[in-house]
Coordinates of C-alpha atoms and ligand atoms in Angstrom, one line a residue:
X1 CA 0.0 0.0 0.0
X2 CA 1.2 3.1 -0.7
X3 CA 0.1 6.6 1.0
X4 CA -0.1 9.5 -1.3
X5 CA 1.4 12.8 1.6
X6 CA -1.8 14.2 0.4
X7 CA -4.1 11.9 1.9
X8 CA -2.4 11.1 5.2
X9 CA -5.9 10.8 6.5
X10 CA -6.7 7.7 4.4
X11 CA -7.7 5.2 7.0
X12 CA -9.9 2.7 5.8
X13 CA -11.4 -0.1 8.3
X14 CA -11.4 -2.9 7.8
X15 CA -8.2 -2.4 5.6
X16 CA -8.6 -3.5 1.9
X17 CA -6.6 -6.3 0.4
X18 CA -5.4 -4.3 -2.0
X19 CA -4.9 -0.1 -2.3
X20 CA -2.6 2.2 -4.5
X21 CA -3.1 6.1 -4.4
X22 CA -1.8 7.8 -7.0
X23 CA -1.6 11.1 -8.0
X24 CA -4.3 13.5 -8.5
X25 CA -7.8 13.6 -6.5
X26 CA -11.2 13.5 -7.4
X27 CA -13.8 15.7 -6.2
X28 CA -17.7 15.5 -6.1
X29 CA -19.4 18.4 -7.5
X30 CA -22.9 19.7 -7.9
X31 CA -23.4 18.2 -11.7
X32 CA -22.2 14.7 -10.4
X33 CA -23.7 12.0 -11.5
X34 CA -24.2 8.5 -10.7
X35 CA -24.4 5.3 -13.3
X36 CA -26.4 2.4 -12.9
X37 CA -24.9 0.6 -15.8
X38 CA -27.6 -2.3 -15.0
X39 CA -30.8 -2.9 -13.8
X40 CA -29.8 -4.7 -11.2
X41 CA -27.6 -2.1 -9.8
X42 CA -30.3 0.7 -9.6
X43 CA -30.9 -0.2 -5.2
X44 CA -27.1 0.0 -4.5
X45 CA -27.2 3.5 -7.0
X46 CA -30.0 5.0 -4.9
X47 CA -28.4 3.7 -1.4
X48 CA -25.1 6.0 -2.5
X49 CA -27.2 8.6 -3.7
X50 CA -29.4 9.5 -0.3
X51 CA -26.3 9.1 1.7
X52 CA -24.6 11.8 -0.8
X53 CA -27.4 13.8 -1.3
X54 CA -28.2 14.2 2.8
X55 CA -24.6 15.0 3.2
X56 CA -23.7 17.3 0.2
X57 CA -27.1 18.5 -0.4
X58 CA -26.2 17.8 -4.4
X59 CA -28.8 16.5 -6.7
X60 CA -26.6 13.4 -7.8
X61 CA -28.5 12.0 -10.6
X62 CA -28.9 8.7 -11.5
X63 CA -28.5 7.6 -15.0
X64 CA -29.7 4.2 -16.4
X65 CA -27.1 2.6 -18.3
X66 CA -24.1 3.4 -19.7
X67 CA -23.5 7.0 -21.1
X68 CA -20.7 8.8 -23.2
X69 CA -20.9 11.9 -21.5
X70 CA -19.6 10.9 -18.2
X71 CA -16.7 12.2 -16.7
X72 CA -14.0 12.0 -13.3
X73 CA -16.5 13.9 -11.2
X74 CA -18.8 11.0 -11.8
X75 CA -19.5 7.9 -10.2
X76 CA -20.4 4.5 -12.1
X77 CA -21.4 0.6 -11.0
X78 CA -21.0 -1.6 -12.8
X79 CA -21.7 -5.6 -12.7
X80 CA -18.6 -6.9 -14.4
X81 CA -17.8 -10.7 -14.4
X82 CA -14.4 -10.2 -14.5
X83 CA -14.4 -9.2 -10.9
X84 CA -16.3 -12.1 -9.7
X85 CA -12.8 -14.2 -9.2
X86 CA -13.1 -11.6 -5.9
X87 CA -16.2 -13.8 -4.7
X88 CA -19.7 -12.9 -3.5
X89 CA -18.8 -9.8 -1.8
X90 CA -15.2 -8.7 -3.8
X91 CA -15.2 -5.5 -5.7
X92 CA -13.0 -3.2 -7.4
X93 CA -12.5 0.5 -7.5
X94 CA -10.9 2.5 -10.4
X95 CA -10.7 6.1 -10.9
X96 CA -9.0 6.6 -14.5
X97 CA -7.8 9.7 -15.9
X98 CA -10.8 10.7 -17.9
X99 CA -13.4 8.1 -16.5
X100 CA -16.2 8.5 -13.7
X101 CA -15.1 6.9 -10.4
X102 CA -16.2 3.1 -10.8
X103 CA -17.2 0.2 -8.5
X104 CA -17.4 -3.2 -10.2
X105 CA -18.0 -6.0 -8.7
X106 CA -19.4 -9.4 -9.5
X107 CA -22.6 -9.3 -7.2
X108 CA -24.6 -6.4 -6.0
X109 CA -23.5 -7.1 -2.6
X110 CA -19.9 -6.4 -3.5
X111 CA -21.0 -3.3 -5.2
X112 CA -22.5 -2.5 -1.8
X113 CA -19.4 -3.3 0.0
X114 CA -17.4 -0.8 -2.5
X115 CA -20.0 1.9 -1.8
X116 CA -19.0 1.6 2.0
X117 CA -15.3 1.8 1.1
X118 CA -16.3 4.8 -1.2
X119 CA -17.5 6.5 1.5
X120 CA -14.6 6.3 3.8
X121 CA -12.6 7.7 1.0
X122 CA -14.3 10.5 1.1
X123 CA -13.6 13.3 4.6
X124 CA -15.7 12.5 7.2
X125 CA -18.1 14.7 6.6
X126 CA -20.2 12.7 4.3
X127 CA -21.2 10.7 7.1
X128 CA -23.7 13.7 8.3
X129 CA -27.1 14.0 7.8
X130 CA -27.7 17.8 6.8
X131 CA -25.9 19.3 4.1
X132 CA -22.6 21.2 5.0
X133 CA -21.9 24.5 3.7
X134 CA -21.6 25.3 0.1
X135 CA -17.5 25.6 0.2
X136 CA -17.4 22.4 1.7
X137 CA -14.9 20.6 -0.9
X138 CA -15.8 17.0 -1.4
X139 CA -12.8 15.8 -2.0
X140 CA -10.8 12.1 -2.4
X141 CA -7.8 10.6 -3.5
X142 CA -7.5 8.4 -6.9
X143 CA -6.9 5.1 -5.9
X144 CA -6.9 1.6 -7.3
X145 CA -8.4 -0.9 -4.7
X146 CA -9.4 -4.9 -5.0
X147 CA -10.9 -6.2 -2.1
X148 CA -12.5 -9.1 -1.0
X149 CA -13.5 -10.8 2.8
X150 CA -11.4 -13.2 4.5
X151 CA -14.4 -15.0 6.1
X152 CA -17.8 -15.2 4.8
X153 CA -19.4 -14.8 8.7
X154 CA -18.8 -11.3 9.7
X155 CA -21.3 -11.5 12.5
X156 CA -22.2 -9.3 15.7
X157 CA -24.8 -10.5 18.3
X158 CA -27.2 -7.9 20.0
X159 CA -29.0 -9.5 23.1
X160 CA -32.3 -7.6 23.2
X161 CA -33.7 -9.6 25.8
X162 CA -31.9 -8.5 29.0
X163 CA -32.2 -4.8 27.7
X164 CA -34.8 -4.2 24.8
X165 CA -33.6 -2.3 22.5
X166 CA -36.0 -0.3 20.8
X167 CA -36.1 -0.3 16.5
X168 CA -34.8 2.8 15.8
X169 CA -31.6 2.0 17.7
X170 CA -31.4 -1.9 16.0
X171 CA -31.0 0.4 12.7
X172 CA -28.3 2.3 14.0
X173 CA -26.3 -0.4 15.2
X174 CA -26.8 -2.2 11.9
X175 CA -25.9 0.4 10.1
X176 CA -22.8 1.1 11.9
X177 CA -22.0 -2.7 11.1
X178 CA -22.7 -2.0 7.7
X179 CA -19.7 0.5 7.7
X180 CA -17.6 -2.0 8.8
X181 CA -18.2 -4.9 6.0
X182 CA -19.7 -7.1 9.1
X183 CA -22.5 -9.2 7.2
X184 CA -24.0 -11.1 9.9
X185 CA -26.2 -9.5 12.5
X186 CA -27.2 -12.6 15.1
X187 CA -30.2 -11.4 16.6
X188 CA -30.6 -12.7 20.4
X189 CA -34.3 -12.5 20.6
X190 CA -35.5 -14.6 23.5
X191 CA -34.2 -16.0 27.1
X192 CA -35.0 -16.2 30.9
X193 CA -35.9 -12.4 30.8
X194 CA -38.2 -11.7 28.4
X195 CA -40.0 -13.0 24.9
X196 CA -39.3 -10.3 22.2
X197 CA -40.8 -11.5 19.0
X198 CA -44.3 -11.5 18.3
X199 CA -45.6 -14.7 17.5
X200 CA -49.2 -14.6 16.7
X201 CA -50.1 -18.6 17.3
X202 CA -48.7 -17.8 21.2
X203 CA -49.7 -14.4 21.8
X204 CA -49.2 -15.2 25.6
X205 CA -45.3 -15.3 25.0
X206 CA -45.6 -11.4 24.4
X207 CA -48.1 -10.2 26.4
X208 CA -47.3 -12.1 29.5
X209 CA -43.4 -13.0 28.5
X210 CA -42.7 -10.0 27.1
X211 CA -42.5 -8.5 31.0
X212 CA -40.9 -8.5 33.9
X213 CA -41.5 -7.5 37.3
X214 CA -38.2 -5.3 37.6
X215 CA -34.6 -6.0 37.3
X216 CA -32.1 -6.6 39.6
X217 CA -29.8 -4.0 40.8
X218 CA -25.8 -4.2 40.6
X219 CA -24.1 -7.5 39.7
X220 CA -24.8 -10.7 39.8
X221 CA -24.1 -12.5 42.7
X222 CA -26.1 -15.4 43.4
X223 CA -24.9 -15.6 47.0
X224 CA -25.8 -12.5 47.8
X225 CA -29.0 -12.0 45.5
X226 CA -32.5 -13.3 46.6
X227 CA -35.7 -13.0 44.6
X228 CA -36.8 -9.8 45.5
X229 CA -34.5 -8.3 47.8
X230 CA -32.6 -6.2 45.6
X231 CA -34.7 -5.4 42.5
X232 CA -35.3 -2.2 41.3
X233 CA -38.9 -2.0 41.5
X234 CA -39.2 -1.1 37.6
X235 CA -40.9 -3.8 35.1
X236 CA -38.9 -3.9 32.0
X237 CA -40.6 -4.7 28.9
X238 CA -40.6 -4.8 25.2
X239 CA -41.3 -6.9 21.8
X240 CA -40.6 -6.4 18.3
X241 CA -44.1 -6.7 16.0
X242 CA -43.5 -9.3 13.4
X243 CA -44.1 -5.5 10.8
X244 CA -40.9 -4.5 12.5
X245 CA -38.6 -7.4 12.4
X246 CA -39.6 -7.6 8.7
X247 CA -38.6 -3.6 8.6
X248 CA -35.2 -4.8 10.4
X249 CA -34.4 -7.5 8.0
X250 CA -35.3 -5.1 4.8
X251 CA -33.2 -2.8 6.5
X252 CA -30.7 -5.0 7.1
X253 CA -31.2 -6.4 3.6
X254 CA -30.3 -3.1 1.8
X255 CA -27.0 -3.0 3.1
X256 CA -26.3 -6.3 2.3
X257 CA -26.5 -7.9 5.6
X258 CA -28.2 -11.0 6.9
X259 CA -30.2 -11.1 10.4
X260 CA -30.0 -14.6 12.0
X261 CA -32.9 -14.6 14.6
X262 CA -31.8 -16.4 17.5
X263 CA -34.8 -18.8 19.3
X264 CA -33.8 -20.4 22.6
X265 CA -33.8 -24.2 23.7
X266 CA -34.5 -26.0 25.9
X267 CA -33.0 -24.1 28.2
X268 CA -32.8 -19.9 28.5
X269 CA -36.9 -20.0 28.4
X270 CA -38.3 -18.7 31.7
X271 CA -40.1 -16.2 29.6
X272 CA -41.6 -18.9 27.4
X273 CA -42.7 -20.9 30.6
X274 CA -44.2 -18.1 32.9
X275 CA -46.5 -17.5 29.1
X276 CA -47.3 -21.4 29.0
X277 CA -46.6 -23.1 32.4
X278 CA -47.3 -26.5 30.0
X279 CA -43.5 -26.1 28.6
X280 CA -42.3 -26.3 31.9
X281 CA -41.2 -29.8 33.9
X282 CA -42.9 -29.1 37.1
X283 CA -46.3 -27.4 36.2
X284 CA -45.4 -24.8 38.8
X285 CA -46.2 -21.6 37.8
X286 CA -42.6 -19.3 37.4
X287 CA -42.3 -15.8 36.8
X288 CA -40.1 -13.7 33.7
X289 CA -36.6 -13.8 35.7
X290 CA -35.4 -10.6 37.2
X291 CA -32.1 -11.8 38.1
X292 CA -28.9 -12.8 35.2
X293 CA -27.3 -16.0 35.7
X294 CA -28.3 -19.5 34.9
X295 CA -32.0 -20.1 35.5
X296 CA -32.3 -24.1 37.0
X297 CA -35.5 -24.2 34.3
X298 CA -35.7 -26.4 31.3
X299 CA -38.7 -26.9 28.6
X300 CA -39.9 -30.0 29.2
X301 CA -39.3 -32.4 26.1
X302 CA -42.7 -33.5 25.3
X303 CA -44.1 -34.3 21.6
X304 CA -46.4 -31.2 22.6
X305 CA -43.2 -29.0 23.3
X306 CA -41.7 -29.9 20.3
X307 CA -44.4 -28.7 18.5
X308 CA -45.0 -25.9 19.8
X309 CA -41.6 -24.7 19.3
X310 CA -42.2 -25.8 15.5
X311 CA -44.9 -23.7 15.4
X312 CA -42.7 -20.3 16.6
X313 CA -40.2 -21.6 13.9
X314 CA -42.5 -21.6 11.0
X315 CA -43.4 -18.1 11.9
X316 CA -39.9 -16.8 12.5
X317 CA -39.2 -19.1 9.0
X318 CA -41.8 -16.5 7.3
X319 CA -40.2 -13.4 8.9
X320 CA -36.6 -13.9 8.8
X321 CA -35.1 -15.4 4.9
X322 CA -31.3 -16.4 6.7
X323 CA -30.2 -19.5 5.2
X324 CA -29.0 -19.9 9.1
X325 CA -31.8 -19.9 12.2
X326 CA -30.3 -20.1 16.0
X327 CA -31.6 -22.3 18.4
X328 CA -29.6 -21.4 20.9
X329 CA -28.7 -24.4 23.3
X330 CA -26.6 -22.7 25.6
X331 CA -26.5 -23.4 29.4
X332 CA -29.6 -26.1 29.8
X333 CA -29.3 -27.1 33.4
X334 CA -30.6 -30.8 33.2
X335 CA -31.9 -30.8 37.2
X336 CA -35.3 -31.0 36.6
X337 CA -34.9 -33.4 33.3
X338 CA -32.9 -35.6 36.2
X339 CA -35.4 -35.4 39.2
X340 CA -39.0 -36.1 36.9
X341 CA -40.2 -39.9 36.3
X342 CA -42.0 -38.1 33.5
X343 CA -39.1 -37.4 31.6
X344 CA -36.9 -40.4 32.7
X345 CA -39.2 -42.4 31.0
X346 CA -39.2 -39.6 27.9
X347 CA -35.6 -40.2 27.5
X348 CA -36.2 -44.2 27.0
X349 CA -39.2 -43.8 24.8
X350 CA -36.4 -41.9 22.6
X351 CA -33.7 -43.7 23.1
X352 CA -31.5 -41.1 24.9
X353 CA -29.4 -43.1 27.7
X354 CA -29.3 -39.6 30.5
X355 CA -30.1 -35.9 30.1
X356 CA -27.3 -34.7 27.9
X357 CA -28.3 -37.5 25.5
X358 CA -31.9 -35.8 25.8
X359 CA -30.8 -32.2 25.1
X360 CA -28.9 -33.6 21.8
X361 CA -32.2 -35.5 20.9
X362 CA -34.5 -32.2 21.5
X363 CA -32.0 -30.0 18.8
X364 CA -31.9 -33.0 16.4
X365 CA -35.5 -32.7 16.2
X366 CA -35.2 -29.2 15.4
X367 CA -32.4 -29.6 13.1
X368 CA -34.2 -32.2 10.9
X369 CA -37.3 -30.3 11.0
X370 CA -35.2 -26.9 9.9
X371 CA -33.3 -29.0 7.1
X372 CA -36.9 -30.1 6.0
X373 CA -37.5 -26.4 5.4
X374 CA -34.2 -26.0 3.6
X375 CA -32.7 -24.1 6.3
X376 CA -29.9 -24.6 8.2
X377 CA -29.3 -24.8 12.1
X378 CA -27.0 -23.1 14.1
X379 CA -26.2 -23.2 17.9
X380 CA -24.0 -22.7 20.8
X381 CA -21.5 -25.1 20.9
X382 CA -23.4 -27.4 23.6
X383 CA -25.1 -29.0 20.5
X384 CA -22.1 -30.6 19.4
X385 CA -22.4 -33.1 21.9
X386 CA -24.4 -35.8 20.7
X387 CA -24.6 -35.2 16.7
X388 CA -26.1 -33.3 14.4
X389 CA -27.4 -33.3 10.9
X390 CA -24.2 -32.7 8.3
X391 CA -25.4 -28.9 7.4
X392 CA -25.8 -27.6 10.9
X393 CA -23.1 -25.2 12.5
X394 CA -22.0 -24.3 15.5
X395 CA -21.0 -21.1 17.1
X396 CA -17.9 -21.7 19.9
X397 CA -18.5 -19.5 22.7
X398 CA -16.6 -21.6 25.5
X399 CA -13.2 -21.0 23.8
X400 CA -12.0 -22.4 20.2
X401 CA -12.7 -26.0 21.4
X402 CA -16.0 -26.1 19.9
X403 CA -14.9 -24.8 16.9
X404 CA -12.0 -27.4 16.3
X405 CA -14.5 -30.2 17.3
X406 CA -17.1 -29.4 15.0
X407 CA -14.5 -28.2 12.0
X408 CA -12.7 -32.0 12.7
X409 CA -16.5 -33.3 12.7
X410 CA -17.2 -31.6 8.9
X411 CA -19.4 -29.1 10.4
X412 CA -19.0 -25.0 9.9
X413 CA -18.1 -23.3 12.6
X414 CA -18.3 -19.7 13.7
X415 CA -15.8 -18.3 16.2
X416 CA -17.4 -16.5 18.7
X417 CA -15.3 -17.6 22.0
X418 CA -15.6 -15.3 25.1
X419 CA -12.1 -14.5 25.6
X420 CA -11.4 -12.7 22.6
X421 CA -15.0 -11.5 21.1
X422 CA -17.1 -11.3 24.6
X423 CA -18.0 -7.5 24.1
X424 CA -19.6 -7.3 27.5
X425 CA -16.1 -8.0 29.3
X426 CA -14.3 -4.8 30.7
X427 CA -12.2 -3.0 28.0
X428 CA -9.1 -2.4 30.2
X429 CA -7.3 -4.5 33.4
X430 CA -7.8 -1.6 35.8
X431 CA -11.7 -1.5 36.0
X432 CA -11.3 2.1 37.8
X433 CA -13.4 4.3 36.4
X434 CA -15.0 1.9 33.8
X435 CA -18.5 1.2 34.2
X436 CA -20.3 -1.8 35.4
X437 CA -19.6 -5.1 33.1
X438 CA -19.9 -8.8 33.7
X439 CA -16.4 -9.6 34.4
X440 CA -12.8 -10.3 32.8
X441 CA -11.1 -8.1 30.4
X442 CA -10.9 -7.5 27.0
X443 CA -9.0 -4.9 25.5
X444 CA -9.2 -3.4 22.1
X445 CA -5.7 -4.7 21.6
X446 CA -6.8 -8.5 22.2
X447 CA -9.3 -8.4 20.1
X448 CA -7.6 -6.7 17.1
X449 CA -4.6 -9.2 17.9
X450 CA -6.6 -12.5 17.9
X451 CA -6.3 -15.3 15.2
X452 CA -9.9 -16.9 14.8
X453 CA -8.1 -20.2 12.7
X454 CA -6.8 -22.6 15.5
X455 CA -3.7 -23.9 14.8
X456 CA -4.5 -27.2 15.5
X457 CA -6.6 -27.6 12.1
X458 CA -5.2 -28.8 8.9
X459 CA -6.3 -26.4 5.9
X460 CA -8.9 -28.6 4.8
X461 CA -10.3 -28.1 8.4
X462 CA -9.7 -24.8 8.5
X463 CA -12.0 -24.0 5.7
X464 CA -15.4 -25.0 8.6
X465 CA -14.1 -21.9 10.3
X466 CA -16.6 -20.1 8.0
X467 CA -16.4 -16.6 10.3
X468 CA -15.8 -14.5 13.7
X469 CA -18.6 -12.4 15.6
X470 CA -18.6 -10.0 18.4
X471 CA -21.2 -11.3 21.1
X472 CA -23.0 -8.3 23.0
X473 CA -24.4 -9.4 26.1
X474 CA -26.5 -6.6 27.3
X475 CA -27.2 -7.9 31.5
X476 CA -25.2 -4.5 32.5
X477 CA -26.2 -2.6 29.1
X478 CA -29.3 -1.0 29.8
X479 CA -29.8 1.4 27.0
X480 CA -28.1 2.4 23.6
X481 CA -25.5 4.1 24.8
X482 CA -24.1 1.9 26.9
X483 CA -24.4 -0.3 24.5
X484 CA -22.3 1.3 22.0
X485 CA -19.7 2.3 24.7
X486 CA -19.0 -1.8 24.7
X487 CA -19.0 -2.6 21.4
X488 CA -17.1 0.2 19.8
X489 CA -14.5 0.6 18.9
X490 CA -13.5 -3.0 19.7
X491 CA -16.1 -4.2 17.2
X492 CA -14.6 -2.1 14.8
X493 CA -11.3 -4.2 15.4
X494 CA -13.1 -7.6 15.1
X495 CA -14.4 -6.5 11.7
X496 CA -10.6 -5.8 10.4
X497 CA -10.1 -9.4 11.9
X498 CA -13.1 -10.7 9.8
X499 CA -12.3 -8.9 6.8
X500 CA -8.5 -8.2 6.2
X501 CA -6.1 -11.2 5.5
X502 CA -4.4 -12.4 9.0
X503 CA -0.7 -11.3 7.4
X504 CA -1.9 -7.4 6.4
X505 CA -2.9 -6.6 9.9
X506 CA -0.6 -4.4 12.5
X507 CA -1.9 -3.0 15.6
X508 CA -0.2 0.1 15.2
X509 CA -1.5 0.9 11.5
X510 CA -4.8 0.5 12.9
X511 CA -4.8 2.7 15.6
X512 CA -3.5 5.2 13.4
X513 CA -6.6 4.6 11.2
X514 CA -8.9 4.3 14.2
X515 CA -8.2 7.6 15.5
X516 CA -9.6 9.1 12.8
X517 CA -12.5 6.4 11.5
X518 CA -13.5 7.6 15.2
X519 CA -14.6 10.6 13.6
X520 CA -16.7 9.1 11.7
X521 CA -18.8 7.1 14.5
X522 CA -18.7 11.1 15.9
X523 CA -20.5 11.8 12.8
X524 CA -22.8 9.2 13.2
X525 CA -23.5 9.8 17.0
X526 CA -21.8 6.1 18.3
X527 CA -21.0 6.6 21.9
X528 CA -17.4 4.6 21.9
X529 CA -15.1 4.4 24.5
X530 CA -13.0 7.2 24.4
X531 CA -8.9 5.4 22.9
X532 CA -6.5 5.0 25.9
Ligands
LIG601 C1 -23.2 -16.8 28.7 S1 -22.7 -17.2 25.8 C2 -24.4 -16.9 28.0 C3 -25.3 -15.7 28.0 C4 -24.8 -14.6 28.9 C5 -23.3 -14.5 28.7 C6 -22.7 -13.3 29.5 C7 -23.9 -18.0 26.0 C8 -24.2 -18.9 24.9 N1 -24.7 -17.9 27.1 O1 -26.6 -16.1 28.4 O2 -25.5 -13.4 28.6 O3 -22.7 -15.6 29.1 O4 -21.4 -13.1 29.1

């Protein structure tokens, strides 16, 4: 890469594969234009064109096809086969002497990827949502870049359950992920605290598990908390309409990014059970859990329960078009599988020899009824004990183990282990004046430094490690802001991970670039943590 002394300020993230700057700059003016050379490019054409109209306040007209009139103060996109060799989301970027700025790729999503990278090339300033004044120059360097992601799973989870997020703010964050090339955004939508997706068959899983009574204060401690003693008084609630999540996933959709809705089981579903005691083991009547931690309740794994959850599935299926759907599986505490005759007998009427043998039977079920519906499965890595159907993946939160196992088993696996993409860990080793998190410590610097291909796998292995993604817990994240003070800028670093080859990166470059993509998320109102 070489860095024209004009552009010192060139700091693309994540980093492209390939850049040259030469000499000579481009600049947008008001008699820009912008060429859909095909049909199919016309979306990505009006995506740029709102973002540079909002921010320029020029007219930027779009122009079907290809025209001879066109010049360097124009942009073009163009579908061009040529570039596909860059795979699904590869583009390239050419500004000739003479020629409109262009953006080919071989898919529309890698023309979408190039319009982020555009827009980084240009100051800062384009990232705003009024005009700036009229002297404002609009200005760039002419470059030469061929780009293309290292791993095809760019993913970042957003727990909406312990805080709900509202819609507006689901936006935001996606479209900050967009900005970064992430692709994936994993969509933690139900657990011990609260139900957040509509599901019209089970309206009781909103209205009643869409609540709690109140949260608890401070950390979790389960010595020192009790039911009650140290709550805050103040029901939480919140659920997305199935109208929005569709709204999310166009959104989502337009800037080329997948949401992976994530339904919990067998365990993680107190807010299931308060709706419809019947999913529960004991009959007893529970309540949406105010407290974090590991709730000791488990569905119960009746035909009826499998069903049920069916049921939700076919309506999230309708919603949500990912090729992946999670079904969570983390954390099932098998206490009350162990201690009911009901289910002991369960387990030999389906041929499972104890409990874990029983969880592994419950997620086959759902796998083979997803795979029926030409979809695929994905789960914590607790599912990989027991089997699974060839297609389904897991995601390795408990370290890389998961993701060895399951790449050495033939299955994809996406690296999301807690010591390295946990964004809800502390961001520095002295805690002193950092607010409340749920433990550990993980610095911008580990995450930006971490290798998501264990060396223990041969190449061919290697090649399950389909992706990386950021996991944000929200327990001690109880609004927006908070939110985005833990995920950025350290999700900004798992995205160069995910996107720029392992040999291209250097911790030093990228802070240099950081310091001033930071003014960007300025631009775009992100509340980061402030760099060391
Ligand atoms: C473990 S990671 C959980 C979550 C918690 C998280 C907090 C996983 C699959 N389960 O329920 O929110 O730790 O870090």
């Amino acid at each position: 890469m070489t860095i024209n002394p004009l552009y010192p300020e060139l700091s693309l993230i994540p980093q492209p594969n390939k850049l040259t700057v030469s000499d000579g700059e481009i600049r947008l003016l008001p008699t820009s234009r912008i060429f859909a050379t095909e049909e199919e490019v016309k979306s990505e054409a009006e995506f740029l064109a709102q973002q540079l109209r909002r921010a320029t306040g020029f007219p930027f007209e779009i122009i079907d096809g290809l025209d001879t009139a066109k010049d360097d103060n124009d942009i073009a996109l163009a579908l061009a086969p040529d570039v596909s060799g860059l795979g699904s989301e590869g583009y390239r970027i050419t500004t000739d002497e003479g020629q409109p700025l262009t953006i080919s790729a071989g898919t529309t999503c890698g023309i979408g990827r190039g319009i982020q990278t555009l827009l980084q090339l240009l100051p800062a300033a384009i990232f705003d949502c009024g005009p700036r004044n009229k002297g404002f120059v609009w200005v760039m360097p002419r470059v030469m870049i061929e780009d293309s992601p290292r791993f095809q799973w760019r993913g970042a989870m957003l727990d909406c359950v312990r805080h709900f997020m509202p819609v507006e703010f689901v936006k935001k964050f996606i479209n900050v992920m967009a900005l970064h090339k992430l692709n994936t955004f994993h969509w933690h939508l139900t657990d011990d605290q609260g139900w957040r997706l509509e599901i019209k068959k089970y309206p009781k899983l909103t209205s009643v598990g869409s609540r709690r009574r109140e949260t608890m204060l401070g950390h979790y401690d389960a010595k020192h908390y009790q039911s009650g003693a140290s709550g805050d008084g103040i029901p939480h609630e919140g659920f997305y309409t199935q109208e929005e999540a569709r709204e999310i996933v166009a959104y989502a959709a337009a800037r080329h990014i997948t949401v992976v809705p994530e339904i919990e089981m067998p365990g993680h579903n107190d807010a299931a059970i308060a709706a419809y005691p019947e999913l529960g083991c004991t009959g007893e009547e529970i309540q949406v859990r105010t407290e974090w931690g590991i709730s000791p309740h488990i569905l119960n794994p009746k035909q009826s329960t499998i069903e049920f959850f069916k049921d939700i599935l076919r309506e999230v299926l309708a919603i949500f078009p990912s090729e992946f759907i999670h079904i969570g599986g983390d954390e099932a505490l098998k206490c009350e599988w162990d201690g009911s005759p009901e289910v002991i007998a369960r387990m030999s009427e389906v041929g499972a020899k104890d409990s874990h043998e029983l969880q592994s039977w419950f997620i086959r079920c759902m796998d083979r009824f997803l795979t029926e519906q030409g979809r695929r499965l994905v789960g914590w890595d607790e599912i990989l004990e027991g089997g699974l159907a060839p297609g389904a993946a897991v995601m390795s939160w408990r370290g890389v183990e998961g993701g060895i196992a399951a790449a050495k088993q033939g299955h994809d696996a996406v690296i999301s282990s807690y010591g390295h993409t946990y964004l809800d860990y502390y961001q520095a080793a002295d805690q002193t004046g950092e607010p409340l998190a749920i433990c550990g410590c993980l610095t911008l610097e580990m995450v930006y430094g971490f290798e998501p291909i264990p060396d223990e796998l041969t190449p061919d292995e290697a090649k399950h490690i389909i992706g990386v993604q950021g996991q944000v817990w929200t327990e001690y994240m109880q609004t927006p802001t908070k939110v985005e003070y833990m995920a950025f800028p350290r999700l900004a670093a798992l995205a160069e991970v995910a996107w720029s080859s392992a040999s291209s990166r250097n911790y030093s470059s990228f802070r240099a670039h950081l310091s001033r993509h930071l003014q960007r998320l300025n631009i775009l109102g992100v509340s980061y943590r402030p760099l060391d």
